Amino acid sequence: MDAGLLTLLKIFLSAAFVDNIILARYIGLCPYIGMSSSVANSLGMGMAVTFVMVLASLVTWVLWNFILVPLHLEYLRIMVFILVIATLVQLVEIILKKNLPNLYRAMGIYLPLITTNCAILAVTFFGVDYGYGPLQVAIYSIGVALGFTVALLLLAGIREKLQFSKVPGFWKGYPIVFISTCLLALVFVGFKGLIK
Amino acid sequence: MGIALPGIVVGVLGLLFGLMLGWFAKKFAVEVNPLAQRIEEILPGANCGACGYPGCSGLAKAIALGNAPVNACPVGGARVWLEISKLVGASVSEIKPQRALLLCQGGRGTAQEFAEYHGIEDCRAVAVLGLSPKACPFGCLGYGTCERVCPFGAIVIDKEEKLPVIDWQKCTGCGKCVRECPRNVLGLVSQEDQVVVACTSLQGAKEVRAVCKKGCIKCQLCVRTCPVGAISFKEGRIVIDHEKCTLCGACVEKCPTKCIVFVSRSKCVAFSDLKSIGEPTGVKG
């Protein structure tokens, strides 16, 4: 296989599975726990996060490489990147409200909460830290977003089953959710040897 | 000069993004029901959720569509309801403003305490323990959860008695304290003059006598005293039928433990007389 293509595949797979943003890096746990109560909700959240994550990492990549680095303003990146993410989330909200009002209502408060989703900020940081090119950043962020969505869907499926199982009283609610997350994370350790 | 460059960069970026958002907001503008918008302007904007909708805008939409009554906002009070009803053309006849009331008189010195609590100063935390420093298992714990959840600052814990005092001038009847109280000793009552049993205990005479001077001992003297038969004894509790009650005050006088109380001389029920609203007498729990 072509070397460039192979690198892209590696970036994608490692972003999605080996370094899964939630189950291997433990970033973005709040929307993960908050939105994983049903498969339908988590799918909507996954799609919204994918959209914002990919666009945000591309826009921040441009800003980083053509404005912040040439002007030696690297220390401003938290502020500038958050600005980009917040704007994008607002944009998604406006577009959803107009074109997909049903999804907009289903997302409710979680749509604006993407603004403070640390996973998205982390992806924009990693994207510039790893020194990726524009195409690589795009592939990387798609991979992370896919990994996020997969993790969300896995937990949502488990939680839907959990509702019908006998859970000891002191584990009911969030404790058993975190324990399930922990077991899922152990499963994802198995991906560590996937890429050399 | 060190600050100029970053200032300009962030400023220009912010302006750029802001303009872009503004343009998009115009381009993708969703038509809002103008009636809902005007109703939202009237609503208090506390976004407290007491109406059952996520926020004031949700309620405004529901009222505009006719899915919610004009008096759905408990916080707004009669003035807001009247204005909304003028806007949508519905009647306000069934509106009754409510206020929170403490249904327990077992303060320090009245109710017996058998332990000293050292822990998180929060009634919910104490209730989770399943034990209480107060000997009565129904009484007010007095650690001020209601004081902290009240969005309007209407509740203050009395230092000496360790009981909440509710200021009816500030109370809007949103019911937040009623929902948060782990002991269910707070209730919503209509703002009219009325007679209320200020004790929620379900225990028998012997147990109540042992722990509280002002607890209901279920002697049912009030049931026999009431000249119009408005008081009955149902499921271990004294129940007062406010429809029948004539406010004669005979039960309040006869009650041996003084747990039937007369609530306020507020003069704020008639909706024709809106000027007097907001001047009810404060009720001390």
CSV table of C-alpha atoms in Angstrom, one decimal:
chain,number,residue,atom,x,y,z
A,1,MET,CA,0.0,0.0,0.0
A,2,ASP,CA,1.0,3.5,-0.6
A,3,ALA,CA,3.0,4.9,2.3
A,4,GLY,CA,1.0,8.1,2.7
A,5,LEU,CA,-2.3,6.2,2.7
A,6,LEU,CA,-0.9,3.8,5.2
A,7,THR,CA,0.0,6.6,7.5
A,8,LEU,CA,-3.5,8.0,7.2
A,9,LEU,CA,-5.0,4.6,8.0
A,10,LYS,CA,-2.7,4.3,11.0
A,11,ILE,CA,-3.7,7.8,12.3
A,12,PHE,CA,-7.4,6.9,11.8
A,13,LEU,CA,-7.3,3.6,13.6
A,14,SER,CA,-5.1,4.8,16.4
A,15,ALA,CA,-7.4,7.8,17.0
A,16,ALA,CA,-10.5,5.7,16.9
A,17,PHE,CA,-9.5,2.6,18.9
A,18,VAL,CA,-6.0,2.5,20.3
A,19,ASP,CA,-6.1,6.0,21.7
A,20,ASN,CA,-9.9,6.1,22.1
A,21,ILE,CA,-10.6,9.6,23.5
A,22,ILE,CA,-12.8,8.2,26.3
A,23,LEU,CA,-11.7,4.7,27.0
A,24,ALA,CA,-8.0,5.2,26.7
A,25,ARG,CA,-7.5,8.9,27.4
A,26,TYR,CA,-10.4,9.5,29.8
A,27,ILE,CA,-11.2,12.9,28.2
A,28,GLY,CA,-14.8,14.1,27.7
A,29,LEU,CA,-16.4,11.9,30.3
A,30,CYS,CA,-19.2,14.3,31.2
A,31,PRO,CA,-21.1,14.1,27.9
A,32,TYR,CA,-20.2,10.4,27.8
A,33,ILE,CA,-22.0,9.7,31.0
A,34,GLY,CA,-24.7,12.3,30.5
A,35,MET,CA,-25.8,11.3,27.0
A,36,SER,CA,-25.5,7.5,27.1
A,37,SER,CA,-28.8,6.7,28.7
A,38,SER,CA,-30.3,5.6,25.4
A,39,VAL,CA,-28.9,4.5,22.0
A,40,ALA,CA,-31.0,7.0,20.1
A,41,ASN,CA,-29.8,10.0,22.2
A,42,SER,CA,-26.2,8.9,22.0
A,43,LEU,CA,-26.3,8.6,18.2
A,44,GLY,CA,-27.6,12.1,17.9
A,45,MET,CA,-24.9,13.4,20.3
A,46,GLY,CA,-22.3,11.4,18.4
A,47,MET,CA,-23.3,13.0,15.1
A,48,ALA,CA,-23.3,16.5,16.6
A,49,VAL,CA,-19.9,16.0,18.2
A,50,THR,CA,-18.5,14.6,15.0
A,51,PHE,CA,-19.6,17.6,13.0
A,52,VAL,CA,-18.2,20.1,15.6
A,53,MET,CA,-15.0,18.1,16.2
A,54,VAL,CA,-14.0,17.9,12.5
A,55,LEU,CA,-14.8,21.5,11.6
A,56,ALA,CA,-13.2,22.8,14.8
A,57,SER,CA,-10.0,20.9,14.3
A,58,LEU,CA,-9.8,22.1,10.7
A,59,VAL,CA,-10.5,25.7,11.6
A,60,THR,CA,-8.1,25.7,14.6
A,61,TRP,CA,-5.4,24.1,12.4
A,62,VAL,CA,-5.7,26.9,10.0
A,63,LEU,CA,-5.6,29.6,12.8
A,64,TRP,CA,-2.7,27.9,14.5
A,65,ASN,CA,-0.5,27.5,11.4
A,66,PHE,CA,-1.3,30.8,9.7
A,67,ILE,CA,-2.0,33.2,12.6
A,68,LEU,CA,-0.8,32.1,16.0
A,69,VAL,CA,2.5,30.5,15.1
A,70,PRO,CA,3.7,33.2,12.7
A,71,LEU,CA,2.8,35.9,15.2
A,72,HIS,CA,4.3,34.0,18.2
A,73,LEU,CA,1.0,34.0,20.0
A,74,GLU,CA,0.9,30.3,20.8
A,75,TYR,CA,-0.1,31.0,24.4
A,76,LEU,CA,-3.4,32.4,23.2
A,77,ARG,CA,-4.6,29.0,21.8
A,78,ILE,CA,-7.0,28.0,24.6
A,79,MET,CA,-8.8,31.3,24.2
A,80,VAL,CA,-8.9,31.3,20.4
A,81,PHE,CA,-9.7,27.6,20.1
A,82,ILE,CA,-12.6,27.9,22.6
A,83,LEU,CA,-13.8,30.9,20.6
A,84,VAL,CA,-13.8,28.7,17.4
A,85,ILE,CA,-15.6,25.8,19.2
A,86,ALA,CA,-18.2,28.0,20.7
A,87,THR,CA,-19.0,29.7,17.4
A,88,LEU,CA,-19.3,26.3,15.7
A,89,VAL,CA,-21.6,25.0,18.3
A,90,GLN,CA,-23.8,28.1,17.9
A,91,LEU,CA,-23.7,27.5,14.1
A,92,VAL,CA,-24.8,23.9,14.5
A,93,GLU,CA,-27.6,25.1,16.8
A,94,ILE,CA,-28.9,27.7,14.3
A,95,ILE,CA,-28.7,25.2,11.4
A,96,LEU,CA,-30.4,22.4,13.3
A,97,LYS,CA,-33.1,24.7,14.5
A,98,LYS,CA,-33.9,25.7,11.0
A,99,ASN,CA,-33.5,22.5,9.1
A,100,LEU,CA,-33.9,19.6,11.6
A,101,PRO,CA,-36.2,21.0,14.4
A,102,ASN,CA,-36.9,17.5,15.7
A,103,LEU,CA,-33.3,16.6,16.3
A,104,TYR,CA,-32.8,20.0,17.7
A,105,ARG,CA,-35.5,19.4,20.3
A,106,ALA,CA,-34.2,15.9,21.1
A,107,MET,CA,-30.7,17.2,21.7
A,108,GLY,CA,-32.0,19.9,24.1
A,109,ILE,CA,-29.5,21.2,26.6
A,110,TYR,CA,-26.7,18.8,25.3
A,111,LEU,CA,-26.3,20.8,22.1
A,112,PRO,CA,-24.9,23.9,23.8
A,113,LEU,CA,-23.0,21.7,26.3
A,114,ILE,CA,-20.8,20.5,23.4
A,115,THR,CA,-19.2,23.9,23.8
A,116,THR,CA,-17.6,22.8,27.0
A,117,ASN,CA,-16.9,19.3,25.8
A,118,CYS,CA,-13.3,18.8,26.7
A,119,ALA,CA,-12.9,16.1,24.1
A,120,ILE,CA,-13.2,18.7,21.3
A,121,LEU,CA,-10.7,21.1,22.8
A,122,ALA,CA,-8.3,18.1,23.4
A,123,VAL,CA,-8.6,17.1,19.7
A,124,THR,CA,-7.8,20.6,18.5
A,125,PHE,CA,-4.8,20.6,20.8
A,126,PHE,CA,-3.6,17.2,19.8
A,127,GLY,CA,-4.1,18.0,16.1
A,128,VAL,CA,-1.6,20.9,16.2
A,129,ASP,CA,0.7,19.2,18.8
A,130,TYR,CA,1.3,16.2,16.6
A,131,GLY,CA,2.3,18.4,13.6
A,132,TYR,CA,-0.2,16.9,11.3
A,133,GLY,CA,-1.0,18.3,7.8
A,134,PRO,CA,-4.5,19.5,7.0
A,135,LEU,CA,-5.6,16.1,5.5
A,136,GLN,CA,-4.1,14.2,8.5
A,137,VAL,CA,-5.9,16.5,10.9
A,138,ALA,CA,-9.2,15.9,9.2
A,139,ILE,CA,-8.7,12.1,9.3
A,140,TYR,CA,-7.5,12.3,12.9
A,141,SER,CA,-10.5,14.2,14.0
A,142,ILE,CA,-12.9,11.9,12.1
A,143,GLY,CA,-11.2,9.0,13.8
A,144,VAL,CA,-11.5,10.5,17.3
A,145,ALA,CA,-15.2,11.4,16.7
A,146,LEU,CA,-15.9,7.9,15.5
A,147,GLY,CA,-14.2,6.5,18.6
A,148,PHE,CA,-16.3,8.8,20.8
A,149,THR,CA,-19.5,7.8,19.0
A,150,VAL,CA,-18.6,4.1,19.3
A,151,ALA,CA,-17.8,4.4,23.0
A,152,LEU,CA,-21.0,6.3,23.5
A,153,LEU,CA,-23.1,3.7,21.7
A,154,LEU,CA,-21.4,0.8,23.5
A,155,LEU,CA,-22.2,2.3,26.9
A,156,ALA,CA,-25.7,3.2,25.8
A,157,GLY,CA,-26.4,-0.3,24.8
A,158,ILE,CA,-25.0,-1.6,28.1
A,159,ARG,CA,-27.1,0.9,30.1
A,160,GLU,CA,-30.3,-0.1,28.2
A,161,LYS,CA,-29.6,-3.7,29.2
A,162,LEU,CA,-28.7,-2.7,32.8
A,163,GLN,CA,-32.2,-1.4,33.3
A,164,PHE,CA,-33.5,-4.9,33.3
A,165,SER,CA,-30.7,-6.5,35.5
A,166,LYS,CA,-30.5,-6.8,39.2
A,167,VAL,CA,-27.9,-4.4,40.5
A,168,PRO,CA,-27.0,-4.3,44.1
A,169,GLY,CA,-28.5,-1.2,45.8
A,170,PHE,CA,-25.3,0.6,46.5
A,171,TRP,CA,-24.2,0.2,42.8
A,172,LYS,CA,-27.4,1.5,41.4
A,173,GLY,CA,-27.3,4.6,39.1
A,174,TYR,CA,-24.0,6.1,38.3
A,175,PRO,CA,-21.7,3.7,40.2
A,176,ILE,CA,-22.6,0.8,37.9
A,177,VAL,CA,-22.3,3.0,34.9
A,178,PHE,CA,-18.7,3.9,35.9
A,179,ILE,CA,-17.9,0.3,36.6
A,180,SER,CA,-19.2,-0.7,33.1
A,181,THR,CA,-17.1,2.1,31.6
A,182,CYS,CA,-14.1,0.8,33.4
A,183,LEU,CA,-14.7,-2.8,32.0
A,184,LEU,CA,-15.1,-1.3,28.5
A,185,ALA,CA,-11.9,0.6,29.0
A,186,LEU,CA,-10.2,-2.7,29.9
A,187,VAL,CA,-11.5,-4.2,26.7
A,188,PHE,CA,-10.0,-1.4,24.7
A,189,VAL,CA,-6.6,-2.1,26.2
A,190,GLY,CA,-6.6,-5.0,23.8
A,191,PHE,CA,-6.3,-2.6,20.9
A,192,LYS,CA,-2.9,-1.4,22.2
A,193,GLY,CA,-1.0,-3.9,20.0
A,194,LEU,CA,-2.9,-3.1,16.9
A,195,ILE,CA,-0.5,-0.5,15.5
A,196,LYS,CA,3.3,-0.7,15.6
B,1,MET,CA,3.1,47.1,23.1
B,2,GLY,CA,3.2,43.6,24.3
B,3,ILE,CA,-0.6,43.6,24.7
B,4,ALA,CA,-1.5,45.2,21.4
B,5,LEU,CA,-0.9,42.3,19.1
B,6,PRO,CA,-2.7,39.6,21.0
B,7,GLY,CA,-5.5,42.1,21.7
B,8,ILE,CA,-5.9,42.8,18.0
B,9,VAL,CA,-5.7,39.1,17.0
B,10,VAL,CA,-8.3,38.0,19.5
B,11,GLY,CA,-10.5,41.1,18.8
B,12,VAL,CA,-10.4,40.7,15.1
B,13,LEU,CA,-11.1,36.9,15.4
B,14,GLY,CA,-14.0,37.6,17.8
B,15,LEU,CA,-15.5,40.2,15.5
B,16,LEU,CA,-15.2,37.9,12.5
B,17,PHE,CA,-16.8,35.0,14.3
B,18,GLY,CA,-19.5,37.3,15.7
B,19,LEU,CA,-20.3,38.7,12.3
B,20,MET,CA,-20.5,35.3,10.8
B,21,LEU,CA,-22.8,34.1,13.5
B,22,GLY,CA,-25.0,37.1,13.1
B,23,TRP,CA,-25.2,36.6,9.3
B,24,PHE,CA,-26.1,32.9,9.8
B,25,ALA,CA,-28.7,33.7,12.4
B,26,LYS,CA,-30.4,36.1,10.0
B,27,LYS,CA,-30.1,33.7,7.1
B,28,PHE,CA,-31.4,30.7,9.0
B,29,ALA,CA,-33.9,32.7,11.2
B,30,VAL,CA,-36.8,30.6,12.4
B,31,GLU,CA,-40.1,32.4,12.6
B,32,VAL,CA,-41.1,32.6,16.2
B,33,ASN,CA,-44.7,32.9,17.3
B,34,PRO,CA,-45.0,36.7,18.0
B,35,LEU,CA,-47.5,35.9,20.7
B,36,ALA,CA,-45.1,33.5,22.5
B,37,GLN,CA,-42.4,36.2,22.3
B,38,ARG,CA,-44.7,38.8,24.0
B,39,ILE,CA,-45.7,36.3,26.6
B,40,GLU,CA,-42.1,35.6,27.3
B,41,GLU,CA,-41.5,39.3,27.9
B,42,ILE,CA,-44.2,39.3,30.5
B,43,LEU,CA,-42.9,36.2,32.3
B,44,PRO,CA,-40.5,36.8,35.1
B,45,GLY,CA,-37.6,35.2,33.3
B,46,ALA,CA,-36.4,33.3,36.4
B,47,ASN,CA,-36.2,30.1,34.4
B,48,CYS,CA,-36.8,28.2,37.6
B,49,GLY,CA,-38.7,25.4,36.0
B,50,ALA,CA,-41.5,25.5,38.6
B,51,CYS,CA,-44.1,25.4,35.8
B,52,GLY,CA,-42.8,22.1,34.6
B,53,TYR,CA,-41.3,23.5,31.4
B,54,PRO,CA,-37.6,23.7,30.9
B,55,GLY,CA,-37.6,27.5,31.0
B,56,CYS,CA,-39.7,30.6,30.5
B,57,SER,CA,-39.6,30.4,26.7
B,58,GLY,CA,-40.9,26.9,26.7
B,59,LEU,CA,-43.8,27.9,28.9
B,60,ALA,CA,-44.5,31.0,26.7
B,61,LYS,CA,-44.7,28.7,23.7
B,62,ALA,CA,-47.1,26.4,25.4
B,63,ILE,CA,-49.3,29.2,26.6
B,64,ALA,CA,-49.4,30.7,23.1
B,65,LEU,CA,-50.5,27.4,21.7
B,66,GLY,CA,-53.1,27.0,24.4
B,67,ASN,CA,-51.4,23.9,25.8
B,68,ALA,CA,-50.8,25.5,29.2
B,69,PRO,CA,-53.1,27.7,31.3
B,70,VAL,CA,-52.4,31.4,31.6
B,71,ASN,CA,-51.6,30.9,35.3
B,72,ALA,CA,-49.1,28.1,34.7
B,73,CYS,CA,-46.3,30.3,36.1
B,74,PRO,CA,-46.5,30.2,39.9
B,75,VAL,CA,-43.7,32.7,40.3
B,76,GLY,CA,-45.2,35.4,38.2
B,77,GLY,CA,-48.2,35.7,40.5
B,78,ALA,CA,-51.5,37.3,39.7
B,79,ARG,CA,-50.2,40.4,38.0
B,80,VAL,CA,-48.4,38.3,35.4
B,81,TRP,CA,-51.3,36.0,34.9
B,82,LEU,CA,-53.7,38.9,34.4
B,83,GLU,CA,-51.4,40.4,31.8
B,84,ILE,CA,-51.0,37.2,29.9
B,85,SER,CA,-54.7,36.5,30.1
B,86,LYS,CA,-55.4,39.9,28.5
B,87,LEU,CA,-53.0,38.9,25.7
B,88,VAL,CA,-54.5,35.5,24.9
B,89,GLY,CA,-58.0,36.4,25.9
B,90,ALA,CA,-58.6,33.6,28.5
B,91,SER,CA,-60.3,34.0,31.8
B,92,VAL,CA,-58.4,34.0,35.1
B,93,SER,CA,-61.3,33.0,37.3
B,94,GLU,CA,-59.7,29.8,38.6
B,95,ILE,CA,-56.4,31.3,39.5
B,96,LYS,CA,-55.3,30.9,43.0
B,97,PRO,CA,-51.9,32.2,44.2
B,98,GLN,CA,-50.1,29.8,46.5
B,99,ARG,CA,-47.4,30.2,49.1
B,100,ALA,CA,-45.1,27.8,50.9
B,101,LEU,CA,-45.9,27.1,54.5
B,102,LEU,CA,-44.1,25.1,57.2
B,103,LEU,CA,-46.2,22.3,58.5
B,104,CYS,CA,-44.2,21.7,61.7
B,105,GLN,CA,-43.8,23.7,64.9
B,106,GLY,CA,-41.3,21.4,66.5
B,107,GLY,CA,-38.5,23.9,66.9
B,108,ARG,CA,-35.7,23.8,69.5
B,109,GLY,CA,-37.3,23.6,72.9
B,110,THR,CA,-40.6,22.3,71.5
B,111,ALA,CA,-39.5,19.1,69.9
B,112,GLN,CA,-37.2,16.9,71.8
B,113,GLU,CA,-33.7,16.3,70.5
B,114,PHE,CA,-31.8,13.2,71.5
B,115,ALA,CA,-28.6,13.6,69.7
B,116,GLU,CA,-26.2,16.2,68.5
B,117,TYR,CA,-25.4,16.1,64.8
B,118,HIS,CA,-22.0,16.9,63.5
B,119,GLY,CA,-21.8,16.6,59.7
B,120,ILE,CA,-22.9,18.3,56.5
B,121,GLU,CA,-25.3,21.0,57.4
B,122,ASP,CA,-28.0,19.9,55.0
B,123,CYS,CA,-31.3,18.3,55.6
B,124,ARG,CA,-31.0,16.0,52.7
B,125,ALA,CA,-27.7,14.7,54.0
B,126,VAL,CA,-29.2,14.1,57.4
B,127,ALA,CA,-32.2,12.4,55.9
B,128,VAL,CA,-30.0,10.1,53.9
B,129,LEU,CA,-28.6,8.8,57.2
B,130,GLY,CA,-32.0,7.5,58.1
B,131,LEU,CA,-31.4,8.8,61.6
B,132,SER,CA,-32.2,12.2,62.9
B,133,PRO,CA,-31.0,14.3,65.9
B,134,LYS,CA,-34.7,15.2,66.3
B,135,ALA,CA,-36.7,12.6,68.2
B,136,CYS,CA,-39.7,13.1,65.9
B,137,PRO,CA,-39.3,11.2,62.7
B,138,PHE,CA,-41.6,13.6,60.9
B,139,GLY,CA,-40.4,16.9,62.2
B,140,CYS,CA,-38.4,19.7,60.5
B,141,LEU,CA,-34.7,19.0,60.6
B,142,GLY,CA,-33.8,22.7,60.3
B,143,TYR,CA,-30.5,22.5,58.6
B,144,GLY,CA,-31.6,25.1,56.0
B,145,THR,CA,-31.9,23.2,52.7
B,146,CYS,CA,-35.0,25.1,51.9
B,147,GLU,CA,-33.2,28.4,52.7
B,148,ARG,CA,-30.5,27.5,50.2
B,149,VAL,CA,-32.7,26.3,47.4
B,150,CYS,CA,-35.1,29.2,47.5
B,151,PRO,CA,-34.4,31.3,44.4
B,152,PHE,CA,-36.1,34.3,45.9
B,153,GLY,CA,-34.5,34.5,49.3
B,154,ALA,CA,-37.8,34.1,51.0
B,155,ILE,CA,-36.8,31.6,53.6
B,156,VAL,CA,-34.5,32.2,56.6
B,157,ILE,CA,-33.7,29.7,59.3
B,158,ASP,CA,-34.6,31.1,62.7
B,159,LYS,CA,-31.4,30.9,64.8
B,160,GLU,CA,-33.1,30.2,68.1
B,161,GLU,CA,-35.8,27.8,67.1
B,162,LYS,CA,-33.9,26.3,64.2
B,163,LEU,CA,-37.0,26.4,62.0
B,164,PRO,CA,-37.4,28.1,58.6
B,165,VAL,CA,-39.3,31.4,58.6
B,166,ILE,CA,-41.0,32.1,55.3
B,167,ASP,CA,-41.5,35.7,54.1
B,168,TRP,CA,-44.7,35.7,52.1
B,169,GLN,CA,-43.8,39.0,50.6
B,170,LYS,CA,-40.9,37.3,48.8
B,171,CYS,CA,-42.3,33.8,48.5
B,172,THR,CA,-43.7,33.2,45.0
B,173,GLY,CA,-45.1,29.7,45.6
B,174,CYS,CA,-42.7,28.1,43.0
B,175,GLY,CA,-42.6,25.0,45.2
B,176,LYS,CA,-38.8,24.5,45.0
B,177,CYS,CA,-38.5,24.2,48.7
B,178,VAL,CA,-41.5,21.8,48.9
B,179,ARG,CA,-39.8,19.5,46.4
B,180,GLU,CA,-36.4,19.6,48.1
B,181,CYS,CA,-37.5,19.1,51.7
B,182,PRO,CA,-36.7,15.5,52.6
B,183,ARG,CA,-39.1,15.5,55.5
B,184,ASN,CA,-42.1,16.9,53.5
B,185,VAL,CA,-42.8,19.4,56.2
B,186,LEU,CA,-43.2,22.2,53.7
B,187,GLY,CA,-46.5,22.5,51.8
B,188,LEU,CA,-48.1,24.9,49.3
B,189,VAL,CA,-51.2,26.5,50.6
B,190,SER,CA,-53.5,29.0,48.9
B,191,GLN,CA,-53.0,32.5,50.0
B,192,GLU,CA,-56.5,32.9,51.5
B,193,ASP,CA,-57.2,32.9,55.1
B,194,GLN,CA,-57.3,29.4,56.3
B,195,VAL,CA,-56.9,26.9,59.1
B,196,VAL,CA,-54.1,24.5,58.7
B,197,VAL,CA,-52.8,21.5,60.7
B,198,ALA,CA,-49.2,22.3,61.3
B,199,CYS,CA,-48.0,18.8,62.0
B,200,THR,CA,-47.4,16.0,59.6
B,201,SER,CA,-46.7,13.2,62.1
B,202,LEU,CA,-48.5,9.9,61.6
B,203,GLN,CA,-47.6,8.6,65.0
B,204,GLY,CA,-50.0,7.9,67.8
B,205,ALA,CA,-50.7,10.1,70.8
B,206,LYS,CA,-48.1,8.3,73.0
B,207,GLU,CA,-45.2,8.7,70.6
B,208,VAL,CA,-46.0,12.2,69.7
B,209,ARG,CA,-46.4,13.3,73.3
B,210,ALA,CA,-43.0,11.8,74.1
B,211,VAL,CA,-41.2,13.9,71.5
B,212,CYS,CA,-43.0,17.1,70.8
B,213,LYS,CA,-45.1,19.7,72.7
B,214,LYS,CA,-46.8,20.9,69.6
B,215,GLY,CA,-47.5,17.7,67.7
B,216,CYS,CA,-50.9,16.4,66.7
B,217,ILE,CA,-51.9,13.7,69.2
B,218,LYS,CA,-54.9,12.6,67.1
B,219,CYS,CA,-57.3,13.3,70.0
B,220,GLN,CA,-59.9,14.4,67.4
B,221,LEU,CA,-61.2,17.1,69.6
B,222,CYS,CA,-61.2,19.4,66.6
B,223,VAL,CA,-63.3,16.9,64.6
B,224,ARG,CA,-65.9,17.0,67.4
B,225,THR,CA,-65.6,20.7,67.9
B,226,CYS,CA,-66.1,21.9,64.3
B,227,PRO,CA,-69.6,23.2,64.0
B,228,VAL,CA,-69.8,22.7,60.3
B,229,GLY,CA,-68.2,19.3,60.1
B,230,ALA,CA,-65.3,20.4,58.0
B,231,ILE,CA,-62.7,18.4,59.9
B,232,SER,CA,-62.3,14.7,59.6
B,233,PHE,CA,-59.7,12.0,60.6
B,234,LYS,CA,-58.5,10.1,57.5
B,235,GLU,CA,-55.6,7.7,57.2
B,236,GLY,CA,-54.0,8.8,60.4
B,237,ARG,CA,-54.2,12.5,59.7
B,238,ILE,CA,-56.5,15.4,60.5
B,239,VAL,CA,-57.9,16.6,57.2
B,240,ILE,CA,-59.6,20.0,56.9
B,241,ASP,CA,-62.1,20.6,54.1
B,242,HIS,CA,-61.4,24.2,53.1
B,243,GLU,CA,-64.7,24.4,51.1
B,244,LYS,CA,-66.7,23.8,54.3
B,245,CYS,CA,-64.5,25.7,56.7
B,246,THR,CA,-66.0,29.0,57.9
B,247,LEU,CA,-62.9,30.2,59.7
B,248,CYS,CA,-64.8,30.4,63.0
B,249,GLY,CA,-61.6,29.4,64.8
B,250,ALA,CA,-63.2,27.0,67.3
B,251,CYS,CA,-60.8,24.2,66.5
B,252,VAL,CA,-57.8,26.5,66.8
B,253,GLU,CA,-58.9,27.4,70.3
B,254,LYS,CA,-59.8,23.9,71.4
B,255,CYS,CA,-56.7,22.1,70.1
B,256,PRO,CA,-54.8,21.0,73.2
B,257,THR,CA,-51.4,21.0,71.6
B,258,LYS,CA,-51.9,24.1,69.5
B,259,CYS,CA,-51.0,22.3,66.3
B,260,ILE,CA,-54.0,23.7,64.4
B,261,VAL,CA,-53.0,27.2,63.3
B,262,PHE,CA,-54.8,30.1,61.6
B,263,VAL,CA,-52.8,31.2,58.6
B,264,SER,CA,-52.4,34.9,57.9
B,265,ARG,CA,-54.9,37.6,57.3
B,266,SER,CA,-53.7,38.2,53.8
B,267,LYS,CA,-56.1,40.2,51.7
B,268,CYS,CA,-54.9,39.2,48.3
B,269,VAL,CA,-57.4,36.8,46.8
B,270,ALA,CA,-59.8,38.9,44.9
B,271,PHE,CA,-58.5,39.5,41.4
B,272,SER,CA,-60.5,42.6,41.0
B,273,ASP,CA,-58.5,44.1,43.8
B,274,LEU,CA,-55.0,43.7,42.4
B,275,LYS,CA,-53.5,46.7,44.3
B,276,SER,CA,-53.4,44.8,47.5
B,277,ILE,CA,-51.3,42.0,46.1
B,278,GLY,CA,-47.9,41.7,47.6
B,279,GLU,CA,-49.0,42.9,51.0
B,280,PRO,CA,-49.8,39.7,52.8
B,281,THR,CA,-48.7,39.4,56.3
B,282,GLY,CA,-45.6,37.4,56.9
B,283,VAL,CA,-46.3,34.1,58.4
B,284,LYS,CA,-44.0,32.7,61.0
B,285,GLY,CA,-43.8,28.9,60.7
